[in-house]
Amino acid sequence: MEIRHGHELTGLSQDGEAVTATVTGPRGTYRLPARHLVGADGGRSLTRKLSGIAFPGVTRDDTVSRTADAHLPAEWMDEATGALHVPGYGVVPPFAHHRNERGVFVFATPPGRAPLVSTMEWKRAGDDGPMTLEEMRASASRVLGVDVPLTPPDGDGPHLLRRLTGGNTRLAERYRDRRVLLVGDAAHVHSAIGGPGLNLGLQDAINLGWKLAAEIRGDAPPGLLDTYESERRPAAHRVVVHTRAQSALIAPGGDVTALRELFAELLADRDTVRRIADLMAGSDVRYDMGTASPHPLTGRYAPDLVLRTGSGTVRLAALTVTARPLLLDLTEDGLPAGAVPEGVEVVTGRAPDAPATALLVRPDSYVAWASSSPHPDTAELDALRAAAGRWFGAVRTVPA
């Protein structure tokens, strides 16, 4: 892979054979043809704009967020827990959005760098001019209701000192325009609260990666690349929904406080916590596999099983690093000869308490087919072959 530093996309065109990027670099402007172009150029994506892909959503300007690298009094720090004990206010937990009726306060001590302080306030115009540490101190003091002395971090920097007014929640109208595709923030922007954006973008890239590779190799089944949008856009919509819900839950007001108390009760339930954890991680997404496989695992992330094989014990996560189609055969006597589609890598073994006896796993670790029978019947094996054809087409084994 070649990385060209200092080169900027300035235009693109495409036809039925190729997409051509116009690039401006240190030595001038040149044209770069390719079979496909993937825009991973952020929320202001020029790739998206040049492709004519709309970016509908909402922009809000009723909040001001401030963030700075800064030291607080050492005696306020609890070294055991990382919490902040603020005189006249109380305890502020670390690495969390601490909300009260005046706003939100965040305190964190990232390893190897200066402490980070952040605030969010509502219905207050952002100050003009460059952000200052004194402005950060005044905002923190307003939110906590007591004086919060801040001192500059050690060293020459650069140190973080940032003010953001409002924010955007937007989702690309489509993820593909013929030979141009969008991933990550180029396809979706939303509040960073809860930190789901990193998982969302990585899962975009993994989903697109194996499908685009199959397309380029020439062994992708018809319509495979179209499933990138049909699978990942609903996942992004789900993140947009829950980040907007979280933003509502940190707003000021007695009604919001009452709602938070109710949610706190719900979060005492273990099943609710697990469901929200899966939601935040993006691991609750279920895809339509388009084949007759009614098993509850079909379309979901494969569980990270620990397998006992003839060559030792291995986790499923370690087996998926090759990004090949994978069939786990945990049946009692092994699947019959001819049942396994050619080119699918087969791992035979045992996994105590596994939720299935056989699983066909896509390169992005989603289950395309599964069975819980110790001896899958003819109908199940036909469904296995249909799933392999649906997702892998003319499968071939990639040399290690």
Coordinates of C-alpha atoms in Angstrom, one line a residue:
M1 CA 0.0 0.0 0.0
E2 CA 1.3 3.4 -0.9
I3 CA 0.5 6.5 1.3
R4 CA 1.0 9.8 -0.4
H5 CA 1.4 12.6 2.1
G6 CA 0.6 16.2 1.1
H7 CA -1.8 15.1 -1.7
E8 CA -5.3 16.4 -1.8
L9 CA -8.4 15.2 -3.6
T10 CA -9.8 18.1 -5.7
G11 CA -12.2 16.4 -8.1
L12 CA -13.5 13.1 -9.4
S13 CA -15.4 11.6 -12.3
Q14 CA -16.5 8.1 -13.1
D15 CA -18.0 5.9 -15.8
G16 CA -18.8 2.2 -16.2
E17 CA -15.2 1.2 -16.1
A18 CA -13.4 3.3 -13.5
V19 CA -13.4 6.2 -11.2
T20 CA -10.8 8.9 -11.7
A21 CA -9.6 11.1 -8.9
T22 CA -8.1 14.5 -9.6
V23 CA -5.3 15.0 -7.0
T24 CA -3.2 18.0 -6.2
G25 CA 0.2 17.3 -4.7
P26 CA 3.6 19.0 -4.1
R27 CA 4.5 18.7 -7.8
G28 CA 1.2 19.7 -9.3
T29 CA -2.2 18.2 -10.2
Y30 CA -2.6 14.7 -11.7
R31 CA -5.3 12.2 -12.4
L32 CA -5.5 8.8 -10.6
P33 CA -7.8 6.1 -12.1
A34 CA -9.0 3.2 -10.0
R35 CA -11.8 0.6 -10.1
H36 CA -13.3 2.0 -6.9
L37 CA -12.7 5.0 -4.6
V38 CA -13.5 4.9 -0.8
G39 CA -14.1 8.2 0.9
A40 CA -12.9 8.1 4.5
D41 CA -12.4 11.8 4.7
G42 CA -14.5 12.8 7.6
G43 CA -17.7 14.7 8.3
R44 CA -16.8 17.4 5.7
S45 CA -16.1 14.7 3.1
L46 CA -15.2 16.2 -0.2
T47 CA -15.6 12.7 -1.7
R48 CA -19.3 12.7 -0.6
K49 CA -19.9 16.2 -1.9
L50 CA -18.2 15.6 -5.3
S51 CA -20.3 12.4 -5.6
G52 CA -23.6 14.4 -5.1
I53 CA -24.6 12.3 -2.1
A54 CA -26.9 14.3 0.2
F55 CA -26.1 14.6 4.0
P56 CA -29.5 15.3 5.6
G57 CA -29.8 15.8 9.4
V58 CA -29.9 18.5 12.0
T59 CA -27.6 21.2 13.3
R60 CA -28.0 22.5 16.8
D61 CA -26.4 25.7 18.2
D62 CA -27.8 25.7 21.8
T63 CA -24.7 24.2 23.5
V64 CA -21.1 25.3 24.0
S65 CA -18.5 22.6 24.8
R66 CA -15.1 23.5 26.1
T67 CA -12.1 21.2 26.6
A68 CA -8.6 21.8 27.8
D69 CA -5.5 20.1 29.1
A70 CA -5.1 21.6 32.6
H71 CA -4.0 20.7 36.1
L72 CA -6.3 20.9 39.1
P73 CA -5.2 21.1 42.8
A74 CA -3.3 17.9 43.7
E75 CA -5.2 17.6 47.0
W76 CA -8.5 17.2 45.1
M77 CA -7.2 14.0 43.4
D78 CA -8.1 10.5 44.8
E79 CA -5.2 8.4 43.5
A80 CA -7.0 5.1 44.3
T81 CA -10.1 5.8 42.3
G82 CA -9.1 8.6 40.0
A83 CA -12.1 10.6 41.2
L84 CA -12.1 14.3 41.9
H85 CA -13.1 15.6 45.3
V86 CA -14.2 19.2 44.8
P87 CA -14.5 21.3 48.0
G88 CA -18.0 22.7 48.4
Y89 CA -19.4 20.4 45.6
G90 CA -18.6 16.8 46.2
V91 CA -17.2 13.8 44.2
V92 CA -16.8 13.9 40.4
P93 CA -16.1 10.4 38.9
P94 CA -13.4 10.2 36.3
F95 CA -13.9 9.5 32.6
A96 CA -17.7 10.1 32.8
H97 CA -20.2 12.8 31.7
H98 CA -21.1 14.2 35.1
R99 CA -24.3 16.1 34.7
N100 CA -26.1 18.5 37.0
E101 CA -28.7 21.2 36.5
R102 CA -26.1 23.7 35.3
G103 CA -24.4 21.6 32.7
V104 CA -21.9 18.8 32.2
F105 CA -18.4 18.4 33.7
V106 CA -15.9 15.8 32.6
F107 CA -12.5 15.1 34.2
A108 CA -10.0 12.5 33.0
T109 CA -6.4 11.6 33.5
P110 CA -5.3 9.8 30.3
P111 CA -2.0 7.8 30.8
G112 CA 1.1 9.7 29.8
R113 CA -0.5 13.1 29.3
A114 CA -1.9 16.0 31.2
P115 CA -5.3 15.8 32.9
L116 CA -8.2 16.8 30.6
V117 CA -11.1 19.0 31.7
S118 CA -14.3 19.5 29.7
T119 CA -17.6 21.2 30.1
M120 CA -20.9 21.6 28.3
E121 CA -23.4 24.4 28.9
W122 CA -26.8 25.2 27.4
K123 CA -28.2 28.4 26.0
R124 CA -25.1 30.4 26.4
A125 CA -23.4 32.0 23.4
G126 CA -19.8 31.0 22.8
D127 CA -17.2 33.6 23.5
D128 CA -15.5 35.4 20.6
G129 CA -11.8 35.0 19.9
P130 CA -9.4 32.2 20.8
M131 CA -10.2 29.9 23.7
T132 CA -8.3 30.7 26.9
L133 CA -7.6 28.7 30.1
E134 CA -9.4 31.5 32.0
E135 CA -12.5 30.9 29.9
M136 CA -12.2 27.2 30.7
R137 CA -11.9 27.9 34.4
A138 CA -15.0 30.2 34.4
S139 CA -17.1 27.6 32.6
A140 CA -16.0 24.8 35.0
S141 CA -16.8 27.1 38.0
R142 CA -20.3 27.9 36.6
V143 CA -21.1 24.2 36.1
L144 CA -19.9 23.0 39.5
G145 CA -21.0 26.1 41.3
V146 CA -17.7 26.6 43.1
D147 CA -14.3 28.0 42.1
V148 CA -12.3 25.5 40.0
P149 CA -8.7 26.7 39.8
L150 CA -6.9 25.5 36.7
T151 CA -3.2 25.8 35.9
P152 CA -1.5 25.2 32.6
P153 CA 0.0 21.7 31.9
D154 CA 3.7 21.2 32.0
G155 CA 5.9 21.4 28.9
D156 CA 5.7 23.3 25.7
G157 CA 2.8 21.5 24.2
P158 CA 0.9 21.8 22.0
H159 CA -1.9 21.5 24.6
L160 CA -5.6 21.1 23.9
L161 CA -7.6 24.3 24.3
R162 CA -10.9 24.0 22.3
R163 CA -14.4 25.5 22.1
L164 CA -17.2 24.0 20.1
T165 CA -20.6 25.6 19.6
G166 CA -23.5 23.3 18.8
G167 CA -23.1 20.1 16.8
N168 CA -24.3 18.1 13.8
T169 CA -26.3 14.9 13.5
R170 CA -26.3 13.7 9.9
L171 CA -26.5 10.5 7.9
A172 CA -25.6 10.1 4.3
E173 CA -28.6 9.6 2.0
R174 CA -26.7 6.6 0.5
Y175 CA -23.3 5.0 1.1
R176 CA -22.5 4.3 -2.6
D177 CA -22.6 6.2 -5.9
R178 CA -21.6 3.6 -8.5
R179 CA -17.8 3.2 -7.9
V180 CA -17.6 5.6 -5.0
L181 CA -18.3 4.4 -1.4
L182 CA -18.3 6.2 1.9
V183 CA -17.1 4.9 5.3
G184 CA -16.9 6.3 8.8
D185 CA -17.6 10.0 9.5
A186 CA -17.9 10.6 5.7
A187 CA -21.2 8.7 6.0
H188 CA -22.4 9.7 9.4
V189 CA -21.8 12.3 12.1
H190 CA -23.4 12.5 15.6
S191 CA -22.7 13.4 19.2
A192 CA -19.6 11.7 20.6
I193 CA -21.3 11.0 23.8
G194 CA -20.8 7.4 24.9
G195 CA -18.0 7.0 22.3
P196 CA -19.8 4.8 19.8
G197 CA -18.3 6.5 16.7
L198 CA -15.0 4.5 16.7
N199 CA -16.8 1.1 16.8
L200 CA -19.2 2.3 14.1
G201 CA -16.5 3.4 11.7
L202 CA -14.3 0.4 12.2
Q203 CA -17.3 -1.9 11.6
D204 CA -18.0 0.1 8.4
A205 CA -14.5 -0.6 7.2
I206 CA -14.5 -4.3 8.1
N207 CA -17.9 -4.8 6.4
L208 CA -16.8 -3.0 3.3
G209 CA -13.3 -4.4 3.2
W210 CA -14.0 -8.1 2.6
K211 CA -16.8 -7.3 0.1
L212 CA -14.7 -4.9 -1.9
A213 CA -11.8 -7.4 -1.9
A214 CA -14.1 -10.0 -3.3
E215 CA -15.4 -7.6 -6.0
I216 CA -11.8 -6.7 -7.0
R217 CA -10.8 -10.4 -7.1
G218 CA -13.8 -11.1 -9.3
D219 CA -15.4 -13.8 -7.2
A220 CA -18.1 -11.7 -5.5
P221 CA -21.6 -13.0 -5.9
P222 CA -24.1 -10.6 -7.6
G223 CA -25.2 -7.7 -5.4
L224 CA -22.6 -8.3 -2.7
L225 CA -21.2 -4.8 -2.7
D226 CA -24.8 -3.4 -2.4
T227 CA -25.2 -5.1 1.0
Y228 CA -22.6 -2.8 2.4
E229 CA -25.1 0.1 2.5
S230 CA -28.1 -2.1 3.3
E231 CA -26.3 -3.5 6.4
R232 CA -24.3 -0.5 7.6
R233 CA -26.7 2.4 7.1
P234 CA -29.3 1.0 9.5
A235 CA -26.5 0.5 12.0
A236 CA -25.5 4.1 11.7
H237 CA -29.2 5.2 12.1
R238 CA -29.3 3.3 15.3
V239 CA -26.3 5.1 16.6
V240 CA -27.8 8.4 15.6
V241 CA -31.0 7.5 17.6
H242 CA -29.2 6.5 20.8
T243 CA -26.7 9.4 20.8
R244 CA -29.6 11.9 20.4
A245 CA -31.4 10.1 23.3
Q246 CA -28.2 10.4 25.4
S247 CA -28.0 14.1 24.6
A248 CA -31.5 14.6 25.8
L249 CA -30.7 12.7 29.0
I250 CA -27.8 15.1 29.9
A251 CA -29.8 18.3 29.3
P252 CA -30.8 20.5 32.2
G253 CA -34.2 20.6 33.8
G254 CA -36.3 18.8 36.5
D255 CA -38.1 16.7 33.9
V256 CA -34.8 15.4 32.6
T257 CA -33.6 14.7 36.2
A258 CA -36.8 12.6 36.8
L259 CA -36.2 10.7 33.6
R260 CA -32.6 10.0 34.7
E261 CA -33.8 8.7 38.0
L262 CA -36.1 6.3 36.2
F263 CA -33.3 5.2 33.9
A264 CA -31.0 4.6 36.9
E265 CA -33.6 2.1 38.2
L266 CA -33.7 0.3 34.9
L267 CA -29.9 0.1 34.8
A268 CA -30.0 -1.9 38.0
D269 CA -31.3 -4.8 35.9
R270 CA -28.5 -7.0 34.5
D271 CA -30.3 -7.8 31.3
T272 CA -30.9 -4.1 30.6
V273 CA -27.2 -3.3 31.2
R274 CA -26.2 -6.0 28.8
R275 CA -28.6 -4.8 26.2
I276 CA -27.3 -1.2 26.4
A277 CA -23.7 -2.4 26.4
D278 CA -24.4 -4.3 23.2
L279 CA -26.1 -1.2 21.8
M280 CA -23.2 1.0 22.6
A281 CA -20.7 -1.5 21.1
G282 CA -22.8 -2.0 18.0
S283 CA -22.8 -5.7 18.7
D284 CA -26.6 -5.9 18.8
V285 CA -27.0 -5.3 15.1
R286 CA -28.6 -8.2 13.2
Y287 CA -28.3 -8.5 9.4
D288 CA -30.7 -10.2 7.0
M289 CA -28.7 -13.1 5.6
G290 CA -31.2 -13.6 2.8
T291 CA -31.2 -17.4 3.2
A292 CA -33.4 -20.0 4.9
S293 CA -31.5 -20.4 8.2
P294 CA -33.8 -19.7 11.1
H295 CA -31.2 -20.3 13.8
P296 CA -31.2 -17.4 16.4
L297 CA -27.4 -16.8 15.7
T298 CA -27.9 -16.2 12.0
G299 CA -27.2 -12.6 11.1
R300 CA -25.5 -11.8 14.5
Y301 CA -21.9 -11.6 15.6
A302 CA -20.4 -15.0 16.2
P303 CA -19.8 -15.7 19.9
D304 CA -16.1 -15.8 20.7
L305 CA -16.0 -19.5 21.4
V306 CA -13.0 -21.3 22.9
L307 CA -12.5 -24.4 20.7
R308 CA -10.6 -27.6 21.5
T309 CA -9.2 -28.9 18.2
G310 CA -6.7 -31.6 17.3
S311 CA -3.9 -29.1 17.3
G312 CA -4.8 -27.4 20.6
T313 CA -7.1 -24.8 22.1
V314 CA -7.9 -21.7 20.1
R315 CA -10.4 -18.8 20.3
L316 CA -12.7 -18.1 17.4
A317 CA -11.3 -14.5 17.4
A318 CA -7.8 -15.9 16.5
L319 CA -9.3 -17.9 13.7
T320 CA -10.9 -14.9 12.0
V321 CA -7.7 -12.9 11.4
T322 CA -7.3 -14.5 8.0
A323 CA -10.6 -12.9 6.8
R324 CA -11.6 -16.1 5.0
P325 CA -15.0 -17.8 5.0
L326 CA -15.0 -20.1 8.0
L327 CA -17.1 -23.1 8.9
L328 CA -16.9 -24.3 12.5
D329 CA -17.8 -28.0 12.6
L330 CA -18.7 -28.9 16.2
T331 CA -21.0 -31.8 15.3
E332 CA -20.6 -35.2 16.9
D333 CA -19.4 -37.1 13.9
G334 CA -18.4 -34.3 11.6
L335 CA -20.3 -33.0 8.6
P336 CA -20.6 -35.4 5.7
A337 CA -18.3 -35.3 2.7
G338 CA -19.5 -32.9 0.1
A339 CA -21.5 -30.8 2.6
V340 CA -18.9 -28.1 2.9
P341 CA -18.7 -25.7 0.0
E342 CA -15.4 -25.7 -1.8
G343 CA -13.0 -23.0 -0.6
V344 CA -14.5 -22.5 2.8
E345 CA -12.0 -23.0 5.6
V346 CA -13.2 -25.7 8.0
V347 CA -12.2 -26.0 11.7
T348 CA -13.4 -29.1 13.5
G349 CA -13.4 -29.3 17.3
R350 CA -15.4 -29.1 20.5
A351 CA -16.7 -26.1 22.4
P352 CA -18.5 -26.8 25.7
D353 CA -21.8 -25.0 26.0
A354 CA -21.6 -23.6 22.4
P355 CA -25.0 -22.3 21.3
A356 CA -24.7 -24.2 18.0
T357 CA -23.1 -27.3 16.6
A358 CA -22.0 -25.7 13.3
L359 CA -21.6 -22.1 12.2
L360 CA -20.7 -20.5 8.8
V361 CA -18.9 -17.3 9.7
R362 CA -18.3 -14.4 7.3
P363 CA -15.0 -12.5 7.2
D364 CA -16.5 -9.8 9.4
S365 CA -17.4 -12.4 12.0
Y366 CA -21.2 -12.4 11.3
V367 CA -22.9 -15.8 11.2
A368 CA -24.3 -16.6 7.8
W369 CA -25.7 -20.0 8.7
A370 CA -25.9 -22.1 11.9
S371 CA -27.3 -25.3 13.2
S372 CA -27.9 -26.8 16.6
S373 CA -28.4 -30.3 15.5
P374 CA -25.7 -32.9 16.3
H375 CA -26.5 -34.4 12.8
P376 CA -27.7 -31.6 10.4
D377 CA -30.3 -33.0 8.0
T378 CA -30.4 -32.5 4.2
A379 CA -32.5 -29.3 4.4
E380 CA -30.0 -27.7 6.8
L381 CA -27.0 -28.7 4.6
D382 CA -28.8 -27.3 1.5
A383 CA -29.3 -24.0 3.5
L384 CA -25.5 -24.1 4.3
R385 CA -24.6 -24.4 0.6
A386 CA -27.1 -21.6 -0.3
A387 CA -25.6 -19.3 2.4
A388 CA -22.1 -19.9 1.1
G389 CA -23.2 -19.2 -2.4
R390 CA -25.1 -16.1 -1.3
W391 CA -22.1 -14.5 0.4
F392 CA -19.0 -16.1 -1.1
G393 CA -20.0 -17.0 -4.6
A394 CA -17.1 -18.7 -6.4
V395 CA -15.1 -19.1 -3.2
R396 CA -11.4 -19.7 -3.4
T397 CA -8.9 -20.1 -0.7
V398 CA -6.4 -17.2 -0.4
P399 CA -2.9 -18.4 0.3
A400 CA -1.6 -17.7 3.8

